[in-house]
Short mmCIF file of C-alpha atoms in Angstrom, two decimals:
data_model
loop_
_atom_site.label_atom_id
_atom_site.label_comp_id
_atom_site.label_asym_id
_atom_site.label_seq_id
_atom_site.Cartn_x
_atom_site.Cartn_y
_atom_site.Cartn_z
CA MET A 1 2.46 -25.34 -60.30
CA SER A 2 5.97 -24.42 -61.40
CA ALA A 3 8.62 -23.18 -58.98
CA GLU A 4 8.33 -19.69 -60.46
CA GLN A 5 4.56 -19.60 -60.01
CA GLN A 6 4.85 -20.96 -56.48
CA THR A 7 7.22 -18.07 -55.75
CA ASN A 8 4.69 -15.67 -57.29
CA GLN A 9 1.92 -17.01 -55.06
CA THR A 10 4.06 -16.91 -51.92
CA ALA A 11 5.05 -13.28 -52.58
CA ALA A 12 1.45 -12.17 -53.22
CA GLU A 13 0.28 -14.09 -50.15
CA GLN A 14 2.81 -12.33 -47.96
CA THR A 15 1.79 -8.95 -49.38
CA LEU A 16 -1.84 -9.75 -48.62
CA LEU A 17 -1.39 -11.13 -45.11
CA ASP A 18 0.92 -8.30 -44.04
CA ALA A 19 -1.87 -5.85 -44.88
CA LEU A 20 -4.69 -7.76 -43.15
CA THR A 21 -4.71 -6.27 -39.68
CA SER A 22 -7.98 -7.55 -38.23
CA GLU A 23 -10.42 -10.45 -38.26
CA VAL A 24 -13.08 -8.36 -40.01
CA LEU A 25 -10.71 -7.15 -42.75
CA SER A 26 -9.40 -10.67 -43.30
CA ASP A 27 -12.91 -12.09 -43.68
CA GLN A 28 -13.86 -9.26 -46.05
CA ALA A 29 -10.75 -9.83 -48.17
CA GLY A 30 -11.32 -13.58 -48.32
CA ARG A 31 -14.89 -13.21 -49.57
CA GLN A 32 -13.85 -10.61 -52.15
CA LEU A 33 -11.10 -12.90 -53.45
CA PHE A 34 -13.61 -15.75 -53.74
CA ASP A 35 -15.91 -13.47 -55.74
CA LEU A 36 -13.00 -12.47 -57.95
CA ALA A 37 -12.08 -16.12 -58.56
CA ASP A 38 -15.69 -16.76 -59.63
CA LEU A 39 -15.59 -13.75 -61.95
CA LEU A 40 -12.37 -14.99 -63.58
CA ASP A 41 -13.93 -18.43 -63.99
CA GLN A 42 -16.92 -16.91 -65.79
CA GLU A 43 -15.07 -14.25 -67.80
CA LYS A 44 -12.34 -16.14 -69.62
CA SER A 45 -11.41 -13.12 -71.75
CA LEU A 46 -10.68 -11.11 -68.61
CA LEU A 47 -8.56 -13.94 -67.20
CA ARG A 48 -6.58 -14.14 -70.45
CA ALA A 49 -6.07 -10.37 -70.45
CA LEU A 50 -4.67 -10.41 -66.91
CA THR A 51 -2.17 -13.16 -67.81
CA ASP A 52 -1.42 -12.32 -71.47
CA PRO A 53 2.38 -12.43 -71.96
CA GLY A 54 1.92 -10.26 -75.06
CA ARG A 55 0.86 -7.33 -72.87
CA SER A 56 3.34 -5.45 -70.74
CA SER A 57 3.46 -6.07 -67.02
CA ALA A 58 2.44 -2.45 -66.38
CA ASP A 59 -0.57 -2.82 -68.71
CA ARG A 60 -1.78 -5.96 -66.91
CA GLN A 61 -1.31 -4.28 -63.54
CA ALA A 62 -3.29 -1.23 -64.67
CA LEU A 63 -6.10 -3.53 -65.80
CA ALA A 64 -6.11 -5.28 -62.42
CA ARG A 65 -6.22 -1.98 -60.53
CA ASN A 66 -9.03 -0.60 -62.68
CA LEU A 67 -10.99 -3.85 -62.33
CA LEU A 68 -11.03 -3.67 -58.55
CA GLN A 69 -11.09 0.09 -58.04
CA ASP A 70 -13.82 0.86 -55.47
CA ARG A 71 -14.86 -2.83 -55.51
CA ALA A 72 -12.36 -4.36 -53.08
CA VAL A 73 -10.34 -3.48 -50.00
CA THR A 74 -6.83 -2.16 -50.57
CA PRO A 75 -5.00 -5.40 -49.58
CA VAL A 76 -6.95 -7.33 -52.23
CA VAL A 77 -6.25 -4.69 -54.89
CA ASN A 78 -2.53 -4.69 -54.13
CA ALA A 79 -2.29 -8.49 -54.13
CA LEU A 80 -4.04 -8.78 -57.50
CA VAL A 81 -1.90 -6.03 -59.02
CA GLN A 82 1.20 -7.88 -57.84
CA LEU A 83 -0.05 -11.16 -59.34
CA ALA A 84 -0.95 -9.50 -62.65
CA GLY A 85 2.57 -8.13 -62.99
CA GLN A 86 4.08 -11.62 -62.86
CA HIS A 87 4.44 -14.30 -65.53
CA TRP A 88 1.81 -17.05 -65.68
CA SER A 89 2.19 -19.87 -68.20
CA ARG A 90 -1.39 -21.04 -67.61
CA PRO A 91 -4.26 -18.60 -66.97
CA ASP A 92 -6.15 -21.08 -64.78
CA THR A 93 -3.19 -21.24 -62.39
CA PHE A 94 -3.65 -17.50 -61.88
CA ARG A 95 -7.34 -18.04 -61.06
CA LYS A 96 -6.56 -20.87 -58.65
CA THR A 97 -3.99 -18.66 -56.95
CA VAL A 98 -6.63 -15.98 -56.39
CA GLU A 99 -8.88 -18.70 -54.91
CA ASP A 100 -6.13 -19.90 -52.60
CA LEU A 101 -5.39 -16.36 -51.43
CA GLY A 102 -9.05 -16.18 -50.40
CA VAL A 103 -8.61 -19.32 -48.31
CA ARG A 104 -5.50 -17.89 -46.66
CA ALA A 105 -7.31 -14.63 -45.87
CA ILE A 106 -10.17 -16.50 -44.16
CA LEU A 107 -7.67 -18.56 -42.16
CA HIS A 108 -5.79 -15.39 -41.24
CA GLY A 109 -9.01 -14.08 -39.77
CA ALA A 110 -9.36 -17.31 -37.78
CA LYS A 111 -5.87 -16.73 -36.43
CA PHE A 112 -6.84 -13.24 -35.25
CA ALA A 113 -9.86 -14.78 -33.50
CA GLY A 114 -7.73 -17.47 -31.84
CA GLU A 115 -9.68 -20.17 -33.67
CA LEU A 116 -7.13 -21.49 -36.18
CA SER A 117 -6.61 -24.85 -34.47
CA ARG A 118 -10.37 -25.27 -34.04
CA VAL A 119 -10.95 -24.53 -37.73
CA GLU A 120 -8.32 -27.08 -38.75
CA ASP A 121 -9.85 -29.75 -36.51
CA GLU A 122 -13.35 -29.00 -37.79
CA LEU A 123 -12.31 -29.12 -41.44
CA PHE A 124 -10.64 -32.48 -40.93
CA ALA A 125 -13.62 -33.85 -38.98
CA LEU A 126 -16.04 -32.71 -41.69
CA ASN A 127 -13.83 -34.25 -44.35
CA GLN A 128 -13.95 -37.53 -42.44
CA LEU A 129 -17.72 -37.29 -42.00
CA ALA A 130 -18.27 -36.62 -45.69
CA SER A 131 -16.01 -39.55 -46.61
CA LEU A 132 -18.13 -41.90 -44.49
CA GLU A 133 -21.57 -40.50 -45.35
CA ARG A 134 -22.20 -41.05 -49.04
CA GLU A 135 -25.67 -39.48 -48.94
CA LEU A 136 -24.25 -36.30 -47.41
CA ARG A 137 -21.56 -36.14 -50.10
CA ILE A 138 -24.19 -36.45 -52.81
CA ARG A 139 -26.41 -33.77 -51.27
CA LEU A 140 -23.48 -31.35 -51.12
CA SER A 141 -22.25 -32.05 -54.65
CA ASP A 142 -23.48 -31.26 -58.14
CA VAL A 143 -24.49 -34.89 -58.69
CA GLY A 144 -27.31 -34.65 -56.14
CA GLY A 145 -29.70 -32.75 -58.41
CA THR A 146 -29.51 -29.53 -56.36
CA ASN A 147 -28.23 -26.14 -57.45
CA ASP A 148 -25.56 -24.17 -55.61
CA GLU A 149 -28.06 -22.04 -53.71
CA GLU A 150 -29.79 -25.16 -52.38
CA ARG A 151 -26.47 -26.75 -51.40
CA GLN A 152 -25.43 -23.59 -49.58
CA ALA A 153 -28.73 -23.65 -47.67
CA ILE A 154 -28.16 -27.29 -46.71
CA THR A 155 -24.68 -26.42 -45.46
CA ASP A 156 -26.09 -23.57 -43.36
CA ARG A 157 -28.74 -25.81 -41.82
CA LEU A 158 -26.18 -28.47 -40.96
CA LEU A 159 -23.37 -26.29 -39.64
CA ALA A 160 -24.42 -22.72 -38.79
CA GLY A 161 -23.89 -22.12 -35.08
CA LYS A 162 -22.15 -25.49 -34.67
CA VAL A 163 -18.74 -24.69 -36.13
CA ALA A 164 -16.52 -21.60 -36.14
CA ASP A 165 -17.51 -18.91 -38.64
CA PRO A 166 -14.30 -19.36 -40.71
CA THR A 167 -14.99 -23.10 -40.90
CA LEU A 168 -18.50 -22.46 -42.21
CA ALA A 169 -17.18 -19.98 -44.78
CA LEU A 170 -14.60 -22.47 -46.04
CA VAL A 171 -17.00 -25.42 -46.15
CA LYS A 172 -19.50 -23.34 -48.09
CA ARG A 173 -16.72 -22.39 -50.47
CA ALA A 174 -15.72 -26.03 -50.86
CA VAL A 175 -19.33 -26.93 -51.66
CA HIS A 176 -19.46 -24.08 -54.19
CA ILE A 177 -16.30 -24.97 -56.12
CA SER A 178 -16.25 -28.75 -55.79
CA GLY A 179 -17.51 -30.52 -58.87
CA ARG A 180 -17.93 -34.25 -59.25
CA GLY A 181 -15.92 -36.13 -56.65
CA ARG A 182 -13.78 -33.19 -55.50
CA LEU A 183 -15.47 -32.22 -52.23
CA LEU A 184 -13.26 -34.43 -50.06
CA GLN A 185 -10.13 -33.30 -51.88
CA THR A 186 -11.07 -29.65 -51.43
CA LEU A 187 -11.86 -29.99 -47.71
CA ARG A 188 -8.55 -31.78 -47.16
CA HIS A 189 -6.70 -29.05 -49.04
CA PHE A 190 -8.31 -26.40 -46.84
CA ALA A 191 -7.34 -28.37 -43.70
CA GLU A 192 -3.75 -28.58 -44.99
CA ARG A 193 -3.71 -24.83 -45.54
CA ALA A 194 -4.94 -24.34 -41.96
CA ALA A 195 -2.06 -26.47 -40.70
CA GLN A 196 0.41 -24.49 -42.81
CA ALA A 197 -1.01 -21.26 -41.39
CA HIS A 198 0.50 -22.19 -38.04
CA ASN A 199 3.65 -23.60 -39.63
CA ALA A 200 2.81 -27.28 -39.35
CA GLN A 201 2.42 -30.17 -41.77
CA LEU A 202 -1.02 -31.79 -41.64
CA VAL A 203 -0.67 -35.55 -41.15
CA THR A 204 -3.79 -37.70 -41.24
CA VAL A 205 -3.79 -41.12 -39.61
CA ALA A 206 -6.53 -43.72 -39.97
CA THR A 207 -6.42 -46.62 -37.51
CA ALA A 208 -8.51 -49.74 -37.12
CA THR A 209 -8.96 -49.11 -33.37
CA GLU A 210 -8.61 -46.08 -31.12
CA LEU A 211 -5.03 -45.39 -30.04
CA THR A 212 -3.99 -44.87 -26.43
CA ASP A 213 -2.37 -41.61 -25.36
CA ALA A 214 0.99 -43.39 -25.18
CA GLN A 215 0.59 -44.79 -28.70
CA LEU A 216 -0.42 -41.37 -30.02
CA ALA A 217 2.61 -39.73 -28.43
CA ARG A 218 4.97 -42.35 -29.89
CA LEU A 219 3.34 -42.08 -33.31
CA ARG A 220 3.60 -38.29 -33.23
CA ASP A 221 7.32 -38.48 -32.39
CA LEU A 222 7.97 -40.99 -35.17
CA ILE A 223 6.12 -38.92 -37.77
CA LYS A 224 7.83 -35.68 -36.70
CA THR A 225 11.18 -37.39 -37.21
CA GLN A 226 10.09 -38.61 -40.64
CA VAL A 227 8.59 -35.28 -41.77
CA GLY A 228 11.41 -33.24 -40.31
CA GLY A 229 9.33 -30.48 -38.74
CA ASP A 230 6.24 -29.57 -36.77
CA ILE A 231 3.13 -31.56 -37.55
CA SER A 232 -0.59 -31.25 -36.94
CA LEU A 233 -1.90 -34.76 -36.32
CA ALA A 234 -5.48 -35.69 -37.22
CA VAL A 235 -6.52 -39.22 -36.25
CA SER A 236 -9.65 -41.10 -37.30
CA VAL A 237 -10.87 -44.62 -36.53
CA GLU A 238 -11.85 -46.76 -39.52
CA PRO A 239 -12.81 -50.32 -38.42
CA ASP A 240 -12.83 -51.37 -42.08
CA LEU A 241 -9.02 -51.28 -41.99
CA ILE A 242 -9.24 -54.49 -39.89
CA GLY A 243 -5.79 -53.88 -38.41
CA GLY A 244 -2.84 -51.54 -38.75
CA PHE A 245 -2.95 -47.92 -39.83
CA ARG A 246 -2.79 -45.60 -42.83
CA ILE A 247 -0.79 -42.36 -42.79
CA ASN A 248 -0.96 -39.51 -45.32
CA TYR A 249 1.01 -36.29 -45.43
CA GLY A 250 1.58 -34.16 -48.48
CA ASP A 251 2.29 -36.51 -51.36
CA GLU A 252 3.50 -39.27 -49.07
CA ALA A 253 1.46 -42.23 -47.84
CA ALA A 254 2.16 -45.28 -45.69
CA ASP A 255 -0.36 -48.10 -45.35
CA SER A 256 0.25 -51.06 -43.04
CA SER A 257 -3.37 -52.16 -42.75
CA ILE A 258 -4.40 -55.78 -43.12
CA ARG A 259 -6.93 -54.64 -45.72
CA SER A 260 -4.07 -53.28 -47.82
CA GLU A 261 -2.15 -56.55 -47.47
CA LEU A 262 -5.22 -58.59 -48.44
CA GLY A 263 -5.75 -56.36 -51.46
CA ALA A 264 -2.14 -56.88 -52.53
CA ALA A 265 -2.55 -60.65 -52.12
CA ARG A 266 -5.71 -60.64 -54.25
CA ARG A 267 -3.98 -58.67 -56.98
CA ALA A 268 -1.04 -61.10 -56.94
CA LEU A 269 -3.36 -64.11 -57.32
CA THR A 270 -5.12 -62.63 -60.34
CA ARG A 271 -1.98 -61.85 -62.32
#
């Protein structure tokens, strides 16, 4: 996403969140934005019309308003009208922005309910579970021979009543939009957005053995210094690392595991 389009998304996001004044309204807006993203994915001509640089900004905004009139809450209408009035070099970036606004609306509702930290923790834990359980990943993806309705039902059976409602909504959305091999990536993205919602950078740490409280505190301080701001730390134990740790945040990664060193040695020997 270009800097201009990132600015467009940030502005529309602020417009949306400022107008969402309750948990119920936030949840309603999030689901409507997800439906709109699906519509734009199915109706390519409509997506092109909303982003066509050959049409005036006012014309695109009128189209957006007419599209959602009596079909969406006012904050959603206003956010889409704002997006339609801006320049988009790629139509699919517009659609993805609508999708992401839906995620932010659901998380905003979690914040109203005092469950934002819980939702972040649950999304990360489910991402870790899916990464370790291949059969689960297959059942929740389009490679498992099930349709979306069946995958949604599986998700309900596994998670309904066991996780926060916003977590369930986001996991079901991840299952819906994640094609081949993208479920883990989507769940991680949602967890990162949850961290950003309370102004923190999500940092994931995989260790070969469980860390002590003192080690966790020292690691948190070191990472905060490196990142240069507040962090939300999610730690998992992966015995397969053999020793050391692996850290990921944003586009940065640090891997000091023995497994990584052995892999590097193998690659060097085969050159």
